[in-house]
CSV table of C-alpha atoms and ligand atoms in Angstrom, one decimal:
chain,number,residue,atom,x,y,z
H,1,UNK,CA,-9.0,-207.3,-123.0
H,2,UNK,CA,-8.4,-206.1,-119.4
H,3,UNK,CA,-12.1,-205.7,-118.0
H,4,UNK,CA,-13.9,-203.6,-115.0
H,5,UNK,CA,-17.0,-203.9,-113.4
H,6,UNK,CA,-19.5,-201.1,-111.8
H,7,UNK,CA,-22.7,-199.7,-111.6
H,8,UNK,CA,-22.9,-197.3,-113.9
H,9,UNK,CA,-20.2,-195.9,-116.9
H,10,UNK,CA,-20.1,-192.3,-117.2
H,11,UNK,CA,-18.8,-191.2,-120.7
H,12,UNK,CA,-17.3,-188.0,-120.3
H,13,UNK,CA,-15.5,-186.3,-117.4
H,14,UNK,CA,-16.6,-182.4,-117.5
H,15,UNK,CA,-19.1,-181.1,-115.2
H,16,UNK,CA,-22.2,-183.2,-115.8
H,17,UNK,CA,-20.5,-186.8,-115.8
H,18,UNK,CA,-18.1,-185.5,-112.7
H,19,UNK,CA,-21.1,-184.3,-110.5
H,20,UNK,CA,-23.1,-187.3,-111.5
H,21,UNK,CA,-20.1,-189.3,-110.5
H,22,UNK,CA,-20.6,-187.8,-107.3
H,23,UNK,CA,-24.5,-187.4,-106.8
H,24,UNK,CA,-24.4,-191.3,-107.3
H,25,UNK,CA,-21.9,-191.9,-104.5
H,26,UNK,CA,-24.0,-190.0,-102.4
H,27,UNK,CA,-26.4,-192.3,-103.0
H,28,UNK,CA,-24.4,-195.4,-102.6
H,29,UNK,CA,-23.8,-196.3,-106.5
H,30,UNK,CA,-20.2,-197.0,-107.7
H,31,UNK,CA,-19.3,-195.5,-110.9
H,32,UNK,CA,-16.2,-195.1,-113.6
H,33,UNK,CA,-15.5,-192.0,-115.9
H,34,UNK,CA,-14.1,-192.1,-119.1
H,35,UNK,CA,-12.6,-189.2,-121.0
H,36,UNK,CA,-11.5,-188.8,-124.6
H,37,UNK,CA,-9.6,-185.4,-123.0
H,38,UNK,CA,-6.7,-184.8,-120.5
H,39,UNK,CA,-7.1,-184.1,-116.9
H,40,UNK,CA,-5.8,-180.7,-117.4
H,41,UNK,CA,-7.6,-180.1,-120.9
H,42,UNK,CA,-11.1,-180.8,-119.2
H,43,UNK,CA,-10.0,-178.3,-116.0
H,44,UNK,CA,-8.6,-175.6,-118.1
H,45,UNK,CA,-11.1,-175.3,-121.2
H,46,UNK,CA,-12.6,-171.4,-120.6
H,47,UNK,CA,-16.8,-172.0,-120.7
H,48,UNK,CA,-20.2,-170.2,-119.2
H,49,UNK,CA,-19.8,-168.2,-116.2
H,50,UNK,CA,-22.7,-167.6,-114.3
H,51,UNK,CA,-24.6,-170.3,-111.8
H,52,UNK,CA,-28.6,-170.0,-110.9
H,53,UNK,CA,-29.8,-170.1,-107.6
H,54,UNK,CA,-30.5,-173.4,-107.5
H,55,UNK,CA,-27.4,-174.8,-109.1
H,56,UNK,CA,-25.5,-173.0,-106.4
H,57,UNK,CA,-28.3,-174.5,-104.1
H,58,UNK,CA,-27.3,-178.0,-105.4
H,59,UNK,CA,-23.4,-177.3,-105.4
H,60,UNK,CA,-23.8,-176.4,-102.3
H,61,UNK,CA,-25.9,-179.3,-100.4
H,62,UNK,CA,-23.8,-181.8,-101.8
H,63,UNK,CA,-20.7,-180.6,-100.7
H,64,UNK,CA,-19.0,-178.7,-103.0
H,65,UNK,CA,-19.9,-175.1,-102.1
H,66,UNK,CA,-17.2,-174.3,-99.8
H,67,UNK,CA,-14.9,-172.9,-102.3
H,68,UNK,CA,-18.1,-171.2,-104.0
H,69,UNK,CA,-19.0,-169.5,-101.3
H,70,UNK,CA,-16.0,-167.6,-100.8
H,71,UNK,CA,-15.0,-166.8,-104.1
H,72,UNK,CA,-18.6,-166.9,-106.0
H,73,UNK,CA,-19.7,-163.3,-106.4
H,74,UNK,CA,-23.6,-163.0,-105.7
H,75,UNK,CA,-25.5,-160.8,-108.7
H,76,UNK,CA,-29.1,-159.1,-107.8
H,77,UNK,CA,-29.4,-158.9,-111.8
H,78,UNK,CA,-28.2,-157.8,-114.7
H,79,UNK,CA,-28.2,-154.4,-117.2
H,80,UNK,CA,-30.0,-154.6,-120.9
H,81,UNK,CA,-29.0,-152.1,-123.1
H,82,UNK,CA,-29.2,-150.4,-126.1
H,83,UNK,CA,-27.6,-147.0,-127.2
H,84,UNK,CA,-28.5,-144.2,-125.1
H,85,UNK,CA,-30.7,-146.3,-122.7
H,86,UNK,CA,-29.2,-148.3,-120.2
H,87,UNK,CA,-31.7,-150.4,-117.3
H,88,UNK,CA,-31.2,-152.7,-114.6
H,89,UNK,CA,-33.4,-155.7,-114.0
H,90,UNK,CA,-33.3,-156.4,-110.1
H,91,UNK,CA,-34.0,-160.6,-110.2
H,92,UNK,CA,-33.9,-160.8,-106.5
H,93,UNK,CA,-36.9,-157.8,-106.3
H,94,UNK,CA,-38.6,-159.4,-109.1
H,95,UNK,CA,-38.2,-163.0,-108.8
H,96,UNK,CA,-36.5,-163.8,-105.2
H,97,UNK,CA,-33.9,-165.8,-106.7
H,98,UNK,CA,-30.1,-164.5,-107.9
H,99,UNK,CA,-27.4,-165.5,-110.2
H,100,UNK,CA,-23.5,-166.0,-109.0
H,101,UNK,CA,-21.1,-165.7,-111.2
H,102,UNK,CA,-18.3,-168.4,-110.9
H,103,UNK,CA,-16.8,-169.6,-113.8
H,104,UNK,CA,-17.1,-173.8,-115.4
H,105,UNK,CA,-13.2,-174.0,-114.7
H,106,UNK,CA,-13.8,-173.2,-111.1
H,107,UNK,CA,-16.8,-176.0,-110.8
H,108,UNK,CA,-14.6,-178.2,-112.8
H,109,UNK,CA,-11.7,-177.9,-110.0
H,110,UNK,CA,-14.1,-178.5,-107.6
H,111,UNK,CA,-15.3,-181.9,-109.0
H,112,UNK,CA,-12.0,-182.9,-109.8
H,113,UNK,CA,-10.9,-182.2,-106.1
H,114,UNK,CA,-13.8,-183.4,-104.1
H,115,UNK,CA,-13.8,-187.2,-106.7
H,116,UNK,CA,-10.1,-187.7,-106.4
H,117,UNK,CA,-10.6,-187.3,-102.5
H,118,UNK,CA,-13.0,-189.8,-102.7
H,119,UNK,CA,-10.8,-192.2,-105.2
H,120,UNK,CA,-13.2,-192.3,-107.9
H,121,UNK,CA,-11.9,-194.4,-110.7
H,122,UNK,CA,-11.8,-191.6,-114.2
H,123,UNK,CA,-10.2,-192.9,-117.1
H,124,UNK,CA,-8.4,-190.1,-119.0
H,125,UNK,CA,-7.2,-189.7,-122.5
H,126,UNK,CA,-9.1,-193.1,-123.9
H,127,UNK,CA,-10.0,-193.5,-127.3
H,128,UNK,CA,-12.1,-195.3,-129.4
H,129,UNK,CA,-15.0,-195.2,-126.9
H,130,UNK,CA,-18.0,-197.7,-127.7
H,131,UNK,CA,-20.9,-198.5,-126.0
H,132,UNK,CA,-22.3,-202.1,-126.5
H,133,UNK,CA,-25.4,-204.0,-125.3
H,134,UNK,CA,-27.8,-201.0,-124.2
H,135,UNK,CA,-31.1,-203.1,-124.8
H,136,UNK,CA,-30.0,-205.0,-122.7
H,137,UNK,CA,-29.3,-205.4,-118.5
H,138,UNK,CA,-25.3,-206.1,-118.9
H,139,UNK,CA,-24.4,-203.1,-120.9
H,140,UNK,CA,-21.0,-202.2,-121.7
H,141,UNK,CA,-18.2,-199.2,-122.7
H,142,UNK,CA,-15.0,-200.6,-124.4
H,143,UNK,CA,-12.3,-198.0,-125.2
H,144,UNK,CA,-8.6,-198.0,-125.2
H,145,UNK,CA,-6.5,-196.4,-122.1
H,146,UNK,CA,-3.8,-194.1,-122.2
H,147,UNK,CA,-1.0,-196.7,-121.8
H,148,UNK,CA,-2.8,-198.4,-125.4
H,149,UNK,CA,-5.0,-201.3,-123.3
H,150,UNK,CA,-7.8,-201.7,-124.5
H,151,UNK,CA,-10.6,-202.1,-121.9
H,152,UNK,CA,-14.5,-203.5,-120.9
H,153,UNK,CA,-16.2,-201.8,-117.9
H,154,UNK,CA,-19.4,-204.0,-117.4
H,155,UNK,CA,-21.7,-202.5,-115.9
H,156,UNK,CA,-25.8,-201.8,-115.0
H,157,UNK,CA,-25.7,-198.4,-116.7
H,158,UNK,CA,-24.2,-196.2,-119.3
H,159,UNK,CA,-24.8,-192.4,-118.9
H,160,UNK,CA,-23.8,-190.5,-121.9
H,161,UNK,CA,-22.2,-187.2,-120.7
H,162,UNK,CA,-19.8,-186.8,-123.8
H,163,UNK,CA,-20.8,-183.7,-126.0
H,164,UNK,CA,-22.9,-183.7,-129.1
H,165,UNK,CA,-19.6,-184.9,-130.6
H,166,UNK,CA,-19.5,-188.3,-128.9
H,167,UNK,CA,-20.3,-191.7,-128.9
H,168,UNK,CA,-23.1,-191.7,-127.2
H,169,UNK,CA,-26.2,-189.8,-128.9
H,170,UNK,CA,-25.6,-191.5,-131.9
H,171,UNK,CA,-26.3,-194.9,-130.4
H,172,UNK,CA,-29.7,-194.3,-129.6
H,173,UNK,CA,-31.1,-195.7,-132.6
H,174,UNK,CA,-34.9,-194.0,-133.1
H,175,UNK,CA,-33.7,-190.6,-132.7
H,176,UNK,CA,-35.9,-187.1,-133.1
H,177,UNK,CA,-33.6,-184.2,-133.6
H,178,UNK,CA,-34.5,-180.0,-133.6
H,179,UNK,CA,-31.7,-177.6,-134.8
H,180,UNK,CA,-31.2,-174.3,-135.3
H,181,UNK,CA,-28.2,-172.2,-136.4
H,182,UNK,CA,-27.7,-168.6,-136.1
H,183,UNK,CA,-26.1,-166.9,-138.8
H,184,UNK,CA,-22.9,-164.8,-136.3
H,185,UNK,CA,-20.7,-166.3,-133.3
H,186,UNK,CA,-19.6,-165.4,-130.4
H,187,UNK,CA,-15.8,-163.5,-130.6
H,188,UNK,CA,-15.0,-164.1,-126.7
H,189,UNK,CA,-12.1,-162.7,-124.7
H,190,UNK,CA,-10.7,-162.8,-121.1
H,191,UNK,CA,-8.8,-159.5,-120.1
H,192,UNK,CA,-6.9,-159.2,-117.2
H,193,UNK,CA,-8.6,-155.9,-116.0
H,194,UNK,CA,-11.4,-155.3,-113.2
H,195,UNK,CA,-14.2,-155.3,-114.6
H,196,UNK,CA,-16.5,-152.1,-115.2
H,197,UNK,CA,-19.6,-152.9,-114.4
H,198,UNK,CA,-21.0,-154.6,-110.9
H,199,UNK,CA,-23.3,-157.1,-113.1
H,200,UNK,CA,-23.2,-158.1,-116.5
H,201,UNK,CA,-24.2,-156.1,-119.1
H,202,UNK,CA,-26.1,-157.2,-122.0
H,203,UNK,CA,-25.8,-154.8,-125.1
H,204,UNK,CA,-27.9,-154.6,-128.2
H,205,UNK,CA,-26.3,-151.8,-130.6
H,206,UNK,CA,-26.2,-151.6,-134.3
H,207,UNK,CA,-22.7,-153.1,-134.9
H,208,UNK,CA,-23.7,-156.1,-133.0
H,209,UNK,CA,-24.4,-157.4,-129.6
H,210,UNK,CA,-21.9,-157.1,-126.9
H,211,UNK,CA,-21.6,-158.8,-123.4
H,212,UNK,CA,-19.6,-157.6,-120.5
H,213,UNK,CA,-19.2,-160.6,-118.3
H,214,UNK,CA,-16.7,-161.2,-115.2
H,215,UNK,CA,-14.6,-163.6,-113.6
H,216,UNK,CA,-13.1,-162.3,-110.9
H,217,UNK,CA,-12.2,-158.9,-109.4
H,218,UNK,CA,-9.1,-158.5,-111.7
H,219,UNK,CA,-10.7,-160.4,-114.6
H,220,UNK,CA,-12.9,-159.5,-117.1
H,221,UNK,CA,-15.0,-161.6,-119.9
H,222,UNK,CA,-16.3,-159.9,-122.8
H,223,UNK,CA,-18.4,-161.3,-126.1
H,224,UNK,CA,-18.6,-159.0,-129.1
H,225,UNK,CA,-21.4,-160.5,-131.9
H,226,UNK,CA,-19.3,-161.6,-135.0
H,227,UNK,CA,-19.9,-163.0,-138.4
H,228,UNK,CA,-19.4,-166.7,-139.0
H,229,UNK,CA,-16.4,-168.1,-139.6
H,230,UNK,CA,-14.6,-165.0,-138.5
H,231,UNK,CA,-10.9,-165.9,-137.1
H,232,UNK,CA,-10.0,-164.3,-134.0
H,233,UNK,CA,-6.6,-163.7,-134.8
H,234,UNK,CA,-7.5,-160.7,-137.7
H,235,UNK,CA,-8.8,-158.9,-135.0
H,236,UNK,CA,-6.3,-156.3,-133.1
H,237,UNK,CA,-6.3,-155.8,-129.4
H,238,UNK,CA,-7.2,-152.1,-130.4
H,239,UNK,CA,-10.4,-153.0,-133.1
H,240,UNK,CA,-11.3,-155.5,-129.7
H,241,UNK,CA,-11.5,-152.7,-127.5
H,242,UNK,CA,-13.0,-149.7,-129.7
H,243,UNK,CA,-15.6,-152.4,-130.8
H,244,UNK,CA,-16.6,-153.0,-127.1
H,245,UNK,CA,-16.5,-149.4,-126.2
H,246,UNK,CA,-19.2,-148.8,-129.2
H,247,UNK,CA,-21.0,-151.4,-128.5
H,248,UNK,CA,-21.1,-151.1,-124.7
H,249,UNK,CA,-21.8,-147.2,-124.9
H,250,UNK,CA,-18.1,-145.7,-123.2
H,251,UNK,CA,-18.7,-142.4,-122.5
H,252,UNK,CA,-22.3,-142.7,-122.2
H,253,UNK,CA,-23.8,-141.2,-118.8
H,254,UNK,CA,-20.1,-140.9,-117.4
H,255,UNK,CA,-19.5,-144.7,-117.8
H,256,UNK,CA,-16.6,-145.9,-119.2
H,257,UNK,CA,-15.2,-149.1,-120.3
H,258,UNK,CA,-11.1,-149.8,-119.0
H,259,UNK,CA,-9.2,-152.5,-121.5
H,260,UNK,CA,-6.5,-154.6,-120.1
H,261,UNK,CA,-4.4,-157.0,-121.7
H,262,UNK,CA,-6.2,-160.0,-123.3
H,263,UNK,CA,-5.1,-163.1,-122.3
H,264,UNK,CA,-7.4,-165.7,-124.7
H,265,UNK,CA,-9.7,-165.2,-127.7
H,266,UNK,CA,-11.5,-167.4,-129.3
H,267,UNK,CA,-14.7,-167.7,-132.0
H,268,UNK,CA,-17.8,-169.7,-130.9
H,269,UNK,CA,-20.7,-170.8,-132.9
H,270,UNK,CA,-23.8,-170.6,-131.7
H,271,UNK,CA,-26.4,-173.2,-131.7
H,272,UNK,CA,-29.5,-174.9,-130.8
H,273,UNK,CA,-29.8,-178.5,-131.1
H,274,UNK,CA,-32.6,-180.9,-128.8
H,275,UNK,CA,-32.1,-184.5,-129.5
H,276,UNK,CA,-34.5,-187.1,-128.1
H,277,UNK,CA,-35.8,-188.7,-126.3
H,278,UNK,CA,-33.1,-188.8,-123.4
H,279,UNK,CA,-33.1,-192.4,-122.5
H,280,UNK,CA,-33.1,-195.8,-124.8
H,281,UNK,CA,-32.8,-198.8,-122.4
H,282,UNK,CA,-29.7,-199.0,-120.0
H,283,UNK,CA,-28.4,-195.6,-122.0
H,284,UNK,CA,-28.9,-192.1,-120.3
H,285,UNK,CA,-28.3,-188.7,-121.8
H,286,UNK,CA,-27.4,-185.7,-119.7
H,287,UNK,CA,-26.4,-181.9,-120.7
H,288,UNK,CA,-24.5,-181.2,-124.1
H,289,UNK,CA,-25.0,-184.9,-125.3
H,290,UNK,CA,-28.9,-184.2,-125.3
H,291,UNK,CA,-28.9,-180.4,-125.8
H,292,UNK,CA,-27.0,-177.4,-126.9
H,293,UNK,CA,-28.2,-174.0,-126.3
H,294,UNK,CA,-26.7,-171.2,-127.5
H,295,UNK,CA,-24.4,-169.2,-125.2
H,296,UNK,CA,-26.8,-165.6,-123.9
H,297,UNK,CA,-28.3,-166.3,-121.0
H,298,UNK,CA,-25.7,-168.8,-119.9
H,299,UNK,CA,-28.0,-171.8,-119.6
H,300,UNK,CA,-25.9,-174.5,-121.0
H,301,UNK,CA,-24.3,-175.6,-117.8
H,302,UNK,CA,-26.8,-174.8,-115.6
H,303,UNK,CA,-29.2,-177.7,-117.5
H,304,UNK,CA,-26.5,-180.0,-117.5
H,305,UNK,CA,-26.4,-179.6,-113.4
H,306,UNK,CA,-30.6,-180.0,-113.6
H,307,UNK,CA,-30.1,-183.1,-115.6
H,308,UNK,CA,-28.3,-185.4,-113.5
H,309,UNK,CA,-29.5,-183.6,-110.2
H,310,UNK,CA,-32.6,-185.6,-111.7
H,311,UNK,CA,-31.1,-188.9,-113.3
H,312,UNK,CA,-28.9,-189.2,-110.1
H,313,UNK,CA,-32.1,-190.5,-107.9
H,314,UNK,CA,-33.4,-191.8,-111.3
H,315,UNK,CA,-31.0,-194.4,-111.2
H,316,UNK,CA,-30.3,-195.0,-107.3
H,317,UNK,CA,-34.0,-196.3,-107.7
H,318,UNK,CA,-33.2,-198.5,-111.0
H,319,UNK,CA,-31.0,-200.4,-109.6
H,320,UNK,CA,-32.6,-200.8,-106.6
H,321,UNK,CA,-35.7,-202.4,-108.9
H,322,UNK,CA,-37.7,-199.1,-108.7
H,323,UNK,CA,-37.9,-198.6,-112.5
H,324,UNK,CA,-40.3,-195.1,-112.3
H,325,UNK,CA,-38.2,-192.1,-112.0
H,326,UNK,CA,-36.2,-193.8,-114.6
H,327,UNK,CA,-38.8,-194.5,-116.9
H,328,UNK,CA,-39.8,-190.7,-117.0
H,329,UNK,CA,-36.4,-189.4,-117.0
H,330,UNK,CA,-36.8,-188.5,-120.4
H,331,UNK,CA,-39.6,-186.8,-120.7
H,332,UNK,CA,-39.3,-184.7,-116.9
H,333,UNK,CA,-36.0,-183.4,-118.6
H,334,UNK,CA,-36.7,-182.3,-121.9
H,335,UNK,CA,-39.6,-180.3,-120.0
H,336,UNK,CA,-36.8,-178.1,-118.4
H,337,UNK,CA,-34.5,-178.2,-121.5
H,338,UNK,CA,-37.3,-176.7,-124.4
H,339,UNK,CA,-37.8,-173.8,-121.5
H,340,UNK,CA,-34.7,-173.6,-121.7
H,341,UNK,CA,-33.8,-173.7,-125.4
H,342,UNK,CA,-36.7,-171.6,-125.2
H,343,UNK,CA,-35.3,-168.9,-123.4
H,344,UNK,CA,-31.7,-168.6,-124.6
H,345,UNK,CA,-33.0,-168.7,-128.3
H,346,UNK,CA,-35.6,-165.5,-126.9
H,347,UNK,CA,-32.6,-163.7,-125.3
H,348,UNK,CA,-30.6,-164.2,-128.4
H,349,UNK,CA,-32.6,-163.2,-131.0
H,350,UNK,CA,-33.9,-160.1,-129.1
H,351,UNK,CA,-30.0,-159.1,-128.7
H,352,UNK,CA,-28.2,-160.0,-131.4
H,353,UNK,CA,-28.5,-157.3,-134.5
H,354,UNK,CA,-31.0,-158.5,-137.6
H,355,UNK,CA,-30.5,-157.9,-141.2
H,356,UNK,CA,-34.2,-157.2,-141.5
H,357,UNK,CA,-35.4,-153.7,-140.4
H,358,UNK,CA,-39.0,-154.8,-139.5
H,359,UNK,CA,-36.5,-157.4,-137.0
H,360,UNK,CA,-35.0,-154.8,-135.4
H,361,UNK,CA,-38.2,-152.5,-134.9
H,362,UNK,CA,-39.4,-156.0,-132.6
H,363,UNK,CA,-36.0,-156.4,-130.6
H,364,UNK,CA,-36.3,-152.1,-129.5
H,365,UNK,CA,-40.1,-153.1,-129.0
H,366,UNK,CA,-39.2,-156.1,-126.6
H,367,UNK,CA,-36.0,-154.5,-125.1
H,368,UNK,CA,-38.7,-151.3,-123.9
H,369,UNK,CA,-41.1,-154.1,-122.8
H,370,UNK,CA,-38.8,-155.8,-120.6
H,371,UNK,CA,-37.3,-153.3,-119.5
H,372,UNK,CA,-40.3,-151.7,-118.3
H,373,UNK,CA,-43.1,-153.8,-117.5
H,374,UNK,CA,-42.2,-155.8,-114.3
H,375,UNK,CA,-44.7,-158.5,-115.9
H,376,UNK,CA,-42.5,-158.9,-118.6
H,377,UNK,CA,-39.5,-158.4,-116.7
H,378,UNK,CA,-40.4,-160.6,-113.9
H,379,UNK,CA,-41.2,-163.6,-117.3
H,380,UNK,CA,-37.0,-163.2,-117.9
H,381,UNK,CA,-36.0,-162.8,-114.3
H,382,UNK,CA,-37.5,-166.5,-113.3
H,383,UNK,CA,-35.7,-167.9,-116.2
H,384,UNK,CA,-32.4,-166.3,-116.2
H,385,UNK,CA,-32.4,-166.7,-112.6
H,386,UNK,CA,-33.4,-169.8,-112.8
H,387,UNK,CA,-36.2,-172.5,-112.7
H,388,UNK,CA,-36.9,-174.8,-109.3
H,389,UNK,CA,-34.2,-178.1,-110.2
H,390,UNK,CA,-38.0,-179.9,-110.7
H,391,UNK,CA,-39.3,-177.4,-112.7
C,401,DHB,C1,-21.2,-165.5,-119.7
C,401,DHB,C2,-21.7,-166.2,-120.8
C,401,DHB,C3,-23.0,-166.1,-121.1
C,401,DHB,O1,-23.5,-166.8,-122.2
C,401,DHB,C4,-23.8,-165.2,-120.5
C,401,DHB,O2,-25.1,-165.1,-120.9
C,401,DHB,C5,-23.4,-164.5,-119.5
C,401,DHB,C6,-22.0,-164.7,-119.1
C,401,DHB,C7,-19.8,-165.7,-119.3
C,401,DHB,O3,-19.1,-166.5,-119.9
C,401,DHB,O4,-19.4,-165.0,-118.4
């Protein structure tokens, strides 16, 4: 078996093992990636949308905000909506602090970019990932490369950065897990249109919630509430875009909603899902390894940036023999992540339409509050917006 040695293993190359592949150099600590994935699979797969402040703030101090800056398009807020009543929730009046919207793929390029400049070592395509020796100092990932080698990176560290689906959750042995499904999906679509609002806007209507999200000036994203298990192919492009039109309110107050050709659909389930604690040994958990949130209010990568913008110094220290930030990793991280699952769970069950009548007399009643109490609209403000990273 051909073998490697560095300082830390990441498992998993999308955003949160590639910037903590890169926080780490900052600080002087080698690593290697592995990736189940291709290269191009990773960079292309269509995810969240819209950075906080302080990820951009992040992004942005270590070097990978030039390409952001120009092309990131800076949001006061957002509108919340229901039928007839449309308001706008100003985050930078309420809360000082803004969203951008720039989309995972365009972080992801970024990363890939700004690592490969700097000849970090990523492993695509491997399979048969295994981590091995985590109680102990001399941990190590085994796995078998593209060409069918199989290979042992030794190292100090493993961060797990692979997905609720990987290997490495599941090999913290005294795990605590919280779930909770939600009984409808997510039926996305990117449209190759402008879009029709200047900042996103979240719609609760009886049908089912709706989203109008962006990418780009000639690029729309949309999100219509669907059952489970509904497959995006029954749906015509015409029952797409009378369903958003409904559900967004065209032809409400002179606004109007233009469709464009749609260039992907897909279903998404939503979840929430907290698995703990973070940390067993020499094995680290960041973002969707540790956590999934459901998609409204577009936390998920946004954690996964706070995560290692904390392990990052976590370990520098460790292996430098300064086991402290290390040792509370765990438990400063889930503090950010039940706000979070907090929040998107809140956003989502105010938005998305109830069976129960008595439910949907309490989303109206919150929707009015928030949208008219700057108390109560100041609460989702400083969370959509965005935390402080040490929050
Ligand atoms: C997007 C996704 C979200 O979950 C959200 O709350 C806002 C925007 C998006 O993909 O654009």
């Amino acid at each position: 078996m051909a073998e490697e040695r560095t300082q830390v293993v990441i498992v998993g190359a999308g955003p949160a093992g590639m910037l903590l592949s890169h926080l780490l150099a900052a600080d002087g600590v080698d690593s290697v990636v592995v990736e189940t994935r291709s290269e191009e699979y990773v960079a292309a797969r269509i995810r969240a949308g819209i950075l906080e402040q302080s990820s951009v703030d992040l992004l942005t101090e270590v070097g990978l905000g030039d390409r952001l800056a120009r092309d990131a398009d800076k949001h006061r807020g957002i509108y919340l909506q229901w039928p007839e009543e449309r308001h706008h929730l100003d985050f930078v009046d309420l809360v000082g602090r803004a969203v951008y919207v720039y989309g995972q793929t365009e972080v992801q390029k970024d990363l890939i970019e700004a690592r490969r400049a700097a000849g970090q070592v990523v492993h695509y395509e491997v399979s048969e990932t295994a981590l091995h020796d985590i109680e102990s100092d001399r941990p190590s990932v085994t796995f078998t490369d593209a060409a069918g080698i199989p290979q042992r990176i030794r190292a100090d560290v493993i961060v797990g950065c692979d997905g609720s689906f990987g290997p490495s959750r599941v090999a913290i042995p005294a795990r605590e897990s919280w779930d909770r499904t939600y009984p409808y999906s997510w039926f996305g679509i990117l449209a190759d249109v402008a879009p029709s609002t200047d900042e996103l806007i979240y719609a609760w209507h009886p049908d089912g919630f709706a989203l109008h999200s962006m990418r780009s000036e000639s690029v729309s994203r949309f999100y219509l509430q669907v059952p489970n298990g509904t497959d995006p192919a029954t749906w015509s492009d015409d029952q797409i875009w009378d369903a958003l039109a409904a559900r967004l309110g065209h032809g409400q107050n002179g606004w109007s909603l233009q469709p464009g050709r749609i260039s992907d659909r897909s279903v998404l389930p939503m979840r929430s899902h907290v698995s703990t604690p973070m940390r067993h040994g020499r094995l680290f958990l960041a973002g969707d390894a540790a956590h999934i949130v459901p998609p409204t209010g577009a936390k998920g990568l946004n954690l996964a940036v706070a995560d290692v913008a904390l392990l990052a110094p976590a370990l520098a220290a460790l292996l430098k023999g300064d086991p402290r930030l290390a040792d509370d990793y765990s438990e400063t991280a889930l503090r950010r992540v039940w706000r979070c699952t907090h929040f998107s769970w809140w956003m989502t069950t105010m938005l998305h339409t109830a069976e129960d009548p008595f439910d949907t007399q309490l989303q109206l009643s919150q929707l009015r509050w928030v949208t008219s109490s700057e108390h109560a609209a100041a609460g989702l403000a400083e969370n959509y917006a965005g935390l402080p990273i040490g929050f």
